[in-house]
Amino acid sequence: MRWQGRRGSRNIEDRRGRRGGAGMAGGIGGMGIIAVLLIGWFFGVDVSPFLTGGGGYTSGPSRPVTEAEQREAQFVSVVLADTEEVWADLFREQVDAEYRPPVLVLYSGVTGSPCGGASGATGPFYCPADGKIYLDTAFFTTMEQQLGAQGDFAAAYVVAHEVAHHVQDELGILGQANRIRAQATPEQSNAVSVRVELQADCLAGIWARAAQDRFGTLDPGDIDEAIDAARRIGDDTLQRSAGRVPMPHTFTHGTSRQRARWFATGFEEGRIAACDTFSAPSL
């Protein structure tokens, strides 16, 4: 992906290197709890403080941002700027609405959000309570070293996926899905979450196609990197990697095949309407 020297987004809130504080009340909310359970469980992290609603944490002293972290922040800023332009156009053309872009919070180690604490245990997540995305760019290293998801476009897919949750929020889909989940059984709630996540993968695919058409910045193999990343974070693959037998009723993001398929669907179709995972009889 050719991103160096291109325009970055102004919608970045940089908290890296700051001393942490107490998380805000209310525990993990929105899509954060899904990330907590999946990433925390897979990497063997104790996520109980985040699930009990305490949200408190402490962190080390403030420190300078490294050169590598600064480069990662510039990369994220460029990808976010691309999503802003693409979704503004798509909202205008396909849903006759104005797109209000999210703020992306960069942090290192831990930080707070209205949806609870953000840390390595939660991974990147979108918080509908404040309309912000929370990302520690160290997750890119985790993806590469622990999950084997290689390449800068794999990292761009992560940003695009979280922006897609904001798109769902703007369209009213995320709020409706969360209301249904709140009244459902755990198994039913998981099934709704899978459809939410697969739709976000599809919307990320739409962004990838539009970004290629609009900016021409994708290199050969970039789409393969994104699809490979989607495959590597499927619920079945993560459960097998953790030495467990895949249990479909516990899935919250979808299988590797489903995640890759819906990203590819978005890329091929380029239409928001093609990402209606909630009406799809088969995922």
Coordinates of C-alpha atoms in Angstrom, one line a residue, residues 100-211:
R100 CA -19.9 12.1 10.2
P101 CA -16.4 10.5 10.6
P102 CA -15.2 9.0 13.9
V103 CA -12.3 10.1 16.0
L104 CA -9.6 7.5 16.4
V105 CA -7.8 7.4 19.7
L106 CA -4.2 6.3 19.6
Y107 CA -2.9 5.0 22.9
S108 CA -0.1 2.9 24.3
G109 CA -0.6 0.4 27.0
V110 CA -3.9 1.4 28.5
T111 CA -6.5 4.2 28.4
G112 CA -10.1 4.8 29.3
S113 CA -13.3 5.0 27.3
P114 CA -17.0 5.3 28.1
C115 CA -17.2 1.6 27.1
G116 CA -14.6 0.7 29.7
G117 CA -10.8 0.3 29.7
A118 CA -8.8 -0.2 26.6
S119 CA -5.7 -2.3 26.7
G120 CA -3.9 -5.1 25.0
A121 CA -6.6 -7.4 26.4
T122 CA -9.4 -5.6 24.5
G123 CA -7.6 -5.1 21.2
P124 CA -8.9 -2.4 18.8
F125 CA -12.6 -1.5 19.3
Y126 CA -15.2 1.0 18.4
C127 CA -17.1 2.6 21.3
P128 CA -20.6 3.7 20.2
A129 CA -21.0 5.7 23.5
D130 CA -18.6 8.4 22.2
G131 CA -18.3 7.4 18.6
K132 CA -14.5 6.8 18.9
I133 CA -12.2 4.0 17.8
Y134 CA -9.5 2.9 20.3
L135 CA -6.3 1.5 18.9
D136 CA -2.9 0.7 20.3
T137 CA -0.7 0.2 17.3
A138 CA 1.2 -2.5 19.1
F139 CA -1.7 -4.7 18.0
F140 CA -0.2 -4.6 14.5
T141 CA 2.9 -6.4 15.9
T142 CA 0.6 -8.9 17.6
M143 CA -1.2 -9.6 14.4
E144 CA 2.1 -10.2 12.6
Q145 CA 4.0 -12.1 15.2
Q146 CA 1.2 -14.0 16.9
L147 CA -1.4 -14.4 14.2
G148 CA 0.8 -14.4 11.1
A149 CA -1.1 -11.6 9.4
Q150 CA 1.6 -9.9 7.3
G151 CA 1.7 -6.6 5.4
D152 CA 0.6 -3.0 5.8
F153 CA -2.7 -3.6 4.1
A154 CA -3.6 -6.2 6.8
A155 CA -3.1 -3.4 9.3
A156 CA -5.2 -1.1 7.1
Y157 CA -8.0 -3.8 7.2
V158 CA -8.0 -3.5 11.0
V159 CA -8.6 0.2 10.8
A160 CA -11.2 -0.1 8.1
H161 CA -13.1 -2.8 10.1
E162 CA -13.4 -0.6 13.1
V163 CA -14.4 2.4 11.0
A164 CA -17.1 0.0 9.5
H165 CA -18.6 -0.3 13.0
H166 CA -18.9 3.4 13.0
V167 CA -20.6 3.2 9.6
Q168 CA -23.0 0.7 11.1
D169 CA -23.6 3.1 14.0
E170 CA -24.3 6.0 11.6
L171 CA -26.8 3.9 9.7
G172 CA -28.6 2.9 12.9
I173 CA -27.7 -0.8 12.4
L174 CA -25.3 -1.1 15.4
G175 CA -27.8 0.4 17.9
Q176 CA -30.6 -1.9 16.7
A177 CA -28.3 -4.9 16.9
N178 CA -27.2 -4.1 20.4
R179 CA -30.8 -3.7 21.6
I180 CA -31.6 -7.1 20.2
R181 CA -28.5 -8.6 21.9
A182 CA -29.5 -7.1 25.2
Q183 CA -32.8 -9.1 25.2
A184 CA -31.4 -12.3 23.7
T185 CA -30.0 -15.5 25.2
P186 CA -26.1 -15.7 25.2
E187 CA -26.2 -18.0 22.1
Q188 CA -28.7 -15.7 20.3
S189 CA -26.6 -12.7 21.2
N190 CA -23.5 -14.4 19.8
A191 CA -25.3 -15.1 16.6
V192 CA -26.3 -11.4 16.2
S193 CA -22.7 -10.4 17.0
V194 CA -21.4 -12.7 14.2
R195 CA -23.7 -10.9 11.7
V196 CA -22.5 -7.5 12.9
E197 CA -18.9 -8.5 12.5
L198 CA -19.3 -10.0 9.1
Q199 CA -21.1 -7.0 7.9
A200 CA -18.2 -4.9 9.1
D201 CA -15.9 -7.1 7.1
C202 CA -18.0 -6.6 4.1
L203 CA -18.0 -2.8 4.6
A204 CA -14.3 -2.9 4.9
G205 CA -14.2 -4.6 1.6
I206 CA -16.3 -1.8 0.1
W207 CA -13.8 0.7 1.4
A208 CA -10.9 -1.3 -0.1
R209 CA -12.5 -1.3 -3.5
A210 CA -13.3 2.4 -3.4
A211 CA -9.9 3.3 -2.1

